[in-house]
Amino acid sequence: LEPLFHVVRCEDVLHELTVAANGTAEEVKTLVAEELDVSEDRIRLYRDDVLLDDEALMLPFTRVAVVEVAEIALHTVSGCCGEILGGVEVILDGSSVGSTDDDGFMSWDIVVGAHDLRVRHHALGERTVSVDISGGGRRNEVVIPIDPRLFIYATDPEAEEE
């Protein structure tokens, strides 16, 4: 009887593999990438919520979670005229991931699926959108317009004279 481990995706068991035949994370990534028809660099493996590097050894009687990632390319522009907005803070699912560059652009790898993406500009305000990230090695282009806000402060001139 050979020691086994489970490879799961979204809580569904994809494989029950032997440690002897699939000893490293890299070997498991190769197998899963072929099945999902994506490149290996688009696959992440986790054990106990810890990202495994390619050299990580598979342990018997454990669960290895498979996650597909895809690139997101974000562009931020003004809502009125589509002008580039640089230096916009980007928040993904409640966690800051950085800011757009001077050209209003930012790209990074993100887990395939639905996410809340919020952008915040120091002068123009913020906007939140829901995005559905597709896998299969495709780049996900997202353009978010930020509408300018106008603040008007009114005071009673007579009140200031007193």
Short mmCIF file of N, CA and C in Angstrom, two decimals, residues 49-156:
data_model
loop_
_atom_site.label_atom_id
_atom_site.label_comp_id
_atom_site.label_asym_id
_atom_site.label_seq_id
_atom_site.Cartn_x
_atom_site.Cartn_y
_atom_site.Cartn_z
N ASP A 49 -2.91 26.39 3.15
CA ASP A 49 -2.89 27.81 2.80
C ASP A 49 -1.50 28.40 2.60
N VAL A 50 -0.50 27.54 2.40
CA VAL A 50 0.87 27.98 2.14
C VAL A 50 1.23 27.63 0.70
N LEU A 51 1.69 28.64 -0.05
CA LEU A 51 2.09 28.44 -1.44
C LEU A 51 3.31 27.53 -1.49
N LEU A 52 3.24 26.49 -2.34
CA LEU A 52 4.35 25.55 -2.47
C LEU A 52 5.24 25.95 -3.63
N ASP A 53 6.56 25.96 -3.41
CA ASP A 53 7.47 26.18 -4.54
C ASP A 53 7.63 24.86 -5.28
N ASP A 54 8.22 24.91 -6.47
CA ASP A 54 8.30 23.73 -7.33
C ASP A 54 9.06 22.57 -6.69
N GLU A 55 9.99 22.87 -5.82
CA GLU A 55 10.80 21.82 -5.20
C GLU A 55 10.14 21.19 -3.97
N ALA A 56 9.01 21.72 -3.55
CA ALA A 56 8.35 21.20 -2.34
C ALA A 56 7.99 19.74 -2.53
N LEU A 57 8.24 18.97 -1.50
CA LEU A 57 7.94 17.54 -1.54
C LEU A 57 6.48 17.30 -1.17
N MET A 58 5.88 16.35 -1.85
CA MET A 58 4.51 15.96 -1.53
C MET A 58 4.54 15.07 -0.30
N LEU A 59 3.61 15.30 0.59
CA LEU A 59 3.55 14.55 1.84
C LEU A 59 2.35 13.62 1.82
N PRO A 60 2.51 12.42 2.36
CA PRO A 60 1.38 11.49 2.37
C PRO A 60 0.25 12.00 3.27
N PHE A 61 -0.96 11.60 2.91
CA PHE A 61 -2.17 11.87 3.70
C PHE A 61 -2.46 13.36 3.85
N THR A 62 -2.13 14.16 2.83
CA THR A 62 -2.41 15.59 2.86
C THR A 62 -3.27 15.97 1.66
N ARG A 63 -3.78 17.22 1.70
CA ARG A 63 -4.56 17.77 0.59
C ARG A 63 -3.76 18.93 0.00
N VAL A 64 -3.61 18.91 -1.31
CA VAL A 64 -2.93 19.98 -2.03
C VAL A 64 -3.99 20.68 -2.87
N ALA A 65 -4.15 21.98 -2.65
CA ALA A 65 -5.15 22.75 -3.39
C ALA A 65 -4.53 23.33 -4.66
N VAL A 66 -5.27 23.20 -5.76
CA VAL A 66 -4.85 23.72 -7.06
C VAL A 66 -5.61 25.01 -7.33
N VAL A 67 -4.89 26.06 -7.72
CA VAL A 67 -5.50 27.33 -8.05
C VAL A 67 -4.94 27.79 -9.39
N GLU A 68 -5.83 28.20 -10.28
CA GLU A 68 -5.39 28.77 -11.55
C GLU A 68 -5.35 30.28 -11.42
N VAL A 69 -4.29 30.88 -11.94
CA VAL A 69 -4.17 32.33 -11.94
C VAL A 69 -4.13 32.84 -13.37
N ALA A 70 -4.50 34.10 -13.54
CA ALA A 70 -4.46 34.74 -14.85
C ALA A 70 -3.96 36.17 -14.64
N GLU A 71 -3.45 36.75 -15.71
CA GLU A 71 -2.98 38.12 -15.62
C GLU A 71 -4.15 39.08 -15.77
N ILE A 72 -4.15 40.12 -14.95
CA ILE A 72 -5.10 41.21 -15.10
C ILE A 72 -4.29 42.45 -15.46
N ALA A 73 -4.75 43.15 -16.47
CA ALA A 73 -4.12 44.41 -16.89
C ALA A 73 -5.15 45.51 -16.65
N LEU A 74 -4.86 46.36 -15.70
CA LEU A 74 -5.79 47.41 -15.28
C LEU A 74 -5.35 48.76 -15.83
N HIS A 75 -6.30 49.49 -16.39
CA HIS A 75 -6.07 50.85 -16.86
C HIS A 75 -7.07 51.75 -16.15
N THR A 76 -6.61 52.86 -15.59
CA THR A 76 -7.52 53.81 -14.95
C THR A 76 -7.52 55.10 -15.77
N VAL A 77 -8.73 55.59 -16.02
CA VAL A 77 -8.91 56.80 -16.83
C VAL A 77 -9.96 57.68 -16.17
N SER A 78 -9.99 58.95 -16.58
CA SER A 78 -11.04 59.85 -16.08
C SER A 78 -12.36 59.50 -16.77
N GLY A 79 -13.43 59.60 -16.01
CA GLY A 79 -14.74 59.22 -16.54
C GLY A 79 -15.27 60.16 -17.59
N CYS A 80 -14.88 61.42 -17.52
CA CYS A 80 -15.43 62.41 -18.46
C CYS A 80 -14.80 62.31 -19.84
N CYS A 81 -13.51 62.13 -19.91
CA CYS A 81 -12.86 62.23 -21.23
C CYS A 81 -11.86 61.13 -21.52
N GLY A 82 -11.75 60.14 -20.64
CA GLY A 82 -10.86 59.01 -20.90
C GLY A 82 -9.39 59.34 -20.78
N GLU A 83 -9.05 60.42 -20.09
CA GLU A 83 -7.65 60.78 -19.88
C GLU A 83 -7.02 59.83 -18.87
N ILE A 84 -5.77 59.52 -19.09
CA ILE A 84 -5.02 58.61 -18.21
C ILE A 84 -4.94 59.19 -16.80
N LEU A 85 -5.17 58.32 -15.81
CA LEU A 85 -5.02 58.70 -14.40
C LEU A 85 -3.96 57.82 -13.76
N GLY A 86 -2.82 58.40 -13.46
CA GLY A 86 -1.75 57.67 -12.79
C GLY A 86 -1.82 57.84 -11.29
N GLY A 87 -1.10 56.97 -10.56
CA GLY A 87 -1.05 57.07 -9.11
C GLY A 87 -2.34 56.71 -8.42
N VAL A 88 -3.14 55.85 -9.04
CA VAL A 88 -4.41 55.44 -8.46
C VAL A 88 -4.19 54.19 -7.61
N GLU A 89 -4.63 54.23 -6.35
CA GLU A 89 -4.50 53.08 -5.45
C GLU A 89 -5.46 51.99 -5.90
N VAL A 90 -4.97 50.74 -5.90
CA VAL A 90 -5.77 49.59 -6.33
C VAL A 90 -5.96 48.66 -5.13
N ILE A 91 -7.24 48.32 -4.88
CA ILE A 91 -7.59 47.47 -3.74
C ILE A 91 -8.38 46.28 -4.29
N LEU A 92 -7.89 45.09 -4.04
CA LEU A 92 -8.53 43.86 -4.52
C LEU A 92 -9.08 43.09 -3.35
N ASP A 93 -10.38 42.85 -3.35
CA ASP A 93 -11.05 42.09 -2.29
C ASP A 93 -10.66 42.59 -0.90
N GLY A 94 -10.55 43.92 -0.76
CA GLY A 94 -10.28 44.52 0.55
C GLY A 94 -8.82 44.69 0.89
N SER A 95 -7.89 44.21 0.05
CA SER A 95 -6.46 44.33 0.33
C SER A 95 -5.77 45.16 -0.75
N SER A 96 -4.96 46.11 -0.32
CA SER A 96 -4.23 46.95 -1.26
C SER A 96 -3.20 46.12 -2.03
N VAL A 97 -3.16 46.32 -3.35
CA VAL A 97 -2.18 45.60 -4.19
C VAL A 97 -1.19 46.56 -4.83
N GLY A 98 -1.33 47.86 -4.57
CA GLY A 98 -0.39 48.82 -5.11
C GLY A 98 -1.09 49.98 -5.79
N SER A 99 -0.34 50.67 -6.66
CA SER A 99 -0.87 51.83 -7.37
C SER A 99 -0.52 51.73 -8.85
N THR A 100 -1.34 52.36 -9.67
CA THR A 100 -1.05 52.39 -11.10
C THR A 100 0.16 53.28 -11.35
N ASP A 101 0.84 53.02 -12.46
CA ASP A 101 2.00 53.84 -12.81
C ASP A 101 1.53 55.18 -13.40
N ASP A 102 2.47 55.98 -13.90
CA ASP A 102 2.13 57.29 -14.45
C ASP A 102 1.22 57.21 -15.67
N ASP A 103 1.21 56.05 -16.33
CA ASP A 103 0.35 55.84 -17.49
C ASP A 103 -1.00 55.23 -17.11
N GLY A 104 -1.30 55.19 -15.80
CA GLY A 104 -2.57 54.64 -15.34
C GLY A 104 -2.68 53.14 -15.51
N PHE A 105 -1.54 52.44 -15.51
CA PHE A 105 -1.51 51.01 -15.80
C PHE A 105 -0.91 50.23 -14.63
N MET A 106 -1.44 49.02 -14.46
CA MET A 106 -0.90 48.08 -13.48
C MET A 106 -1.31 46.69 -13.91
N SER A 107 -0.40 45.72 -13.78
CA SER A 107 -0.76 44.33 -14.08
C SER A 107 -0.18 43.42 -13.02
N TRP A 108 -0.88 42.32 -12.77
CA TRP A 108 -0.43 41.32 -11.81
C TRP A 108 -1.23 40.05 -12.02
N ASP A 109 -0.79 38.96 -11.39
CA ASP A 109 -1.50 37.69 -11.46
C ASP A 109 -2.56 37.65 -10.37
N ILE A 110 -3.71 37.09 -10.72
CA ILE A 110 -4.85 37.05 -9.81
C ILE A 110 -5.53 35.69 -9.96
N VAL A 111 -6.11 35.19 -8.91
CA VAL A 111 -6.81 33.92 -8.94
C VAL A 111 -8.03 34.05 -9.86
N VAL A 112 -8.23 33.06 -10.70
CA VAL A 112 -9.37 33.04 -11.62
C VAL A 112 -10.66 33.02 -10.81
N GLY A 113 -11.65 33.82 -11.22
CA GLY A 113 -12.94 33.87 -10.54
C GLY A 113 -13.40 35.30 -10.32
N ALA A 114 -14.42 35.46 -9.49
CA ALA A 114 -15.02 36.77 -9.24
C ALA A 114 -14.28 37.51 -8.13
N HIS A 115 -14.11 38.82 -8.34
CA HIS A 115 -13.41 39.67 -7.37
C HIS A 115 -14.04 41.05 -7.33
N ASP A 116 -13.87 41.74 -6.20
CA ASP A 116 -14.23 43.15 -6.10
C ASP A 116 -12.95 43.96 -6.24
N LEU A 117 -12.97 44.89 -7.19
CA LEU A 117 -11.81 45.72 -7.50
C LEU A 117 -12.19 47.17 -7.25
N ARG A 118 -11.46 47.81 -6.34
CA ARG A 118 -11.74 49.21 -6.01
C ARG A 118 -10.51 50.03 -6.36
N VAL A 119 -10.75 51.17 -7.00
CA VAL A 119 -9.67 52.09 -7.31
C VAL A 119 -9.96 53.41 -6.59
N ARG A 120 -8.89 54.04 -6.08
CA ARG A 120 -9.07 55.26 -5.29
C ARG A 120 -8.05 56.31 -5.75
N HIS A 121 -8.57 57.45 -6.18
CA HIS A 121 -7.71 58.57 -6.58
C HIS A 121 -7.81 59.65 -5.51
N HIS A 122 -6.68 60.23 -5.13
CA HIS A 122 -6.67 61.19 -4.02
C HIS A 122 -7.55 62.42 -4.27
N ALA A 123 -7.71 62.83 -5.52
CA ALA A 123 -8.52 64.02 -5.80
C ALA A 123 -9.89 63.70 -6.38
N LEU A 124 -10.01 62.59 -7.09
CA LEU A 124 -11.26 62.30 -7.80
C LEU A 124 -12.17 61.31 -7.10
N GLY A 125 -11.70 60.68 -6.05
CA GLY A 125 -12.54 59.74 -5.32
C GLY A 125 -12.26 58.30 -5.67
N GLU A 126 -13.25 57.45 -5.51
CA GLU A 126 -13.04 56.02 -5.72
C GLU A 126 -14.21 55.41 -6.48
N ARG A 127 -13.94 54.22 -6.98
CA ARG A 127 -14.97 53.47 -7.69
C ARG A 127 -14.71 51.99 -7.45
N THR A 128 -15.77 51.22 -7.24
CA THR A 128 -15.67 49.78 -7.05
C THR A 128 -16.42 49.08 -8.17
N VAL A 129 -15.78 48.06 -8.73
CA VAL A 129 -16.43 47.26 -9.77
C VAL A 129 -16.21 45.79 -9.44
N SER A 130 -17.12 44.96 -9.91
CA SER A 130 -16.95 43.51 -9.81
C SER A 130 -16.36 43.03 -11.12
N VAL A 131 -15.33 42.20 -11.02
CA VAL A 131 -14.69 41.65 -12.21
C VAL A 131 -14.69 40.14 -12.12
N ASP A 132 -14.87 39.50 -13.26
CA ASP A 132 -14.82 38.04 -13.35
C ASP A 132 -13.60 37.69 -14.19
N ILE A 133 -12.57 37.15 -13.54
CA ILE A 133 -11.30 36.87 -14.20
C ILE A 133 -11.37 35.51 -14.87
N SER A 134 -11.08 35.50 -16.17
CA SER A 134 -11.09 34.27 -16.96
C SER A 134 -9.70 33.63 -16.97
N GLY A 135 -9.69 32.32 -17.01
CA GLY A 135 -8.43 31.59 -17.06
C GLY A 135 -8.08 31.17 -18.47
N GLY A 136 -7.39 30.07 -18.58
CA GLY A 136 -7.01 29.55 -19.88
C GLY A 136 -5.86 30.29 -20.53
N GLY A 137 -5.06 31.00 -19.72
CA GLY A 137 -3.91 31.70 -20.26
C GLY A 137 -4.23 33.04 -20.89
N ARG A 138 -5.47 33.49 -20.78
CA ARG A 138 -5.85 34.78 -21.37
C ARG A 138 -5.51 35.93 -20.42
N ARG A 139 -5.14 37.07 -21.03
CA ARG A 139 -4.92 38.30 -20.27
C ARG A 139 -6.27 38.99 -20.13
N ASN A 140 -6.60 39.42 -18.94
CA ASN A 140 -7.87 40.08 -18.65
C ASN A 140 -7.63 41.59 -18.62
N GLU A 141 -8.17 42.29 -19.61
CA GLU A 141 -8.04 43.75 -19.70
C GLU A 141 -9.23 44.40 -18.99
N VAL A 142 -8.94 45.31 -18.07
CA VAL A 142 -10.00 46.01 -17.33
C VAL A 142 -9.69 47.51 -17.39
N VAL A 143 -10.66 48.28 -17.85
CA VAL A 143 -10.54 49.74 -17.87
C VAL A 143 -11.58 50.28 -16.90
N ILE A 144 -11.11 51.07 -15.94
CA ILE A 144 -12.03 51.64 -14.95
C ILE A 144 -11.99 53.16 -15.04
N PRO A 145 -13.11 53.76 -15.44
CA PRO A 145 -13.19 55.22 -15.43
C PRO A 145 -13.56 55.72 -14.03
N ILE A 146 -12.89 56.78 -13.61
CA ILE A 146 -13.19 57.38 -12.32
C ILE A 146 -13.80 58.75 -12.59
N ASP A 147 -15.02 58.92 -12.13
CA ASP A 147 -15.71 60.19 -12.36
C ASP A 147 -15.22 61.24 -11.38
N PRO A 148 -14.97 62.46 -11.88
CA PRO A 148 -14.53 63.52 -10.97
C PRO A 148 -15.65 63.91 -10.01
N ARG A 149 -15.24 64.36 -8.85
CA ARG A 149 -16.20 64.86 -7.86
C ARG A 149 -16.00 66.36 -7.69
N LEU A 150 -17.06 67.05 -7.52
CA LEU A 150 -17.00 68.49 -7.30
C LEU A 150 -17.54 68.78 -5.91
N PHE A 151 -16.74 69.48 -5.12
CA PHE A 151 -17.16 69.84 -3.77
C PHE A 151 -17.46 71.33 -3.73
N ILE A 152 -18.59 71.68 -3.19
CA ILE A 152 -18.95 73.07 -3.03
C ILE A 152 -19.21 73.31 -1.55
N TYR A 153 -18.50 74.29 -1.02
CA TYR A 153 -18.69 74.64 0.38
C TYR A 153 -19.36 76.01 0.44
N ALA A 154 -20.46 76.10 1.10
CA ALA A 154 -21.18 77.36 1.22
C ALA A 154 -21.24 77.77 2.68
N THR A 155 -21.04 79.03 2.89
CA THR A 155 -21.16 79.56 4.24
C THR A 155 -22.12 80.74 4.21
N ASP A 156 -22.62 81.07 5.34
CA ASP A 156 -23.50 82.22 5.46
C ASP A 156 -22.63 83.46 5.71
#
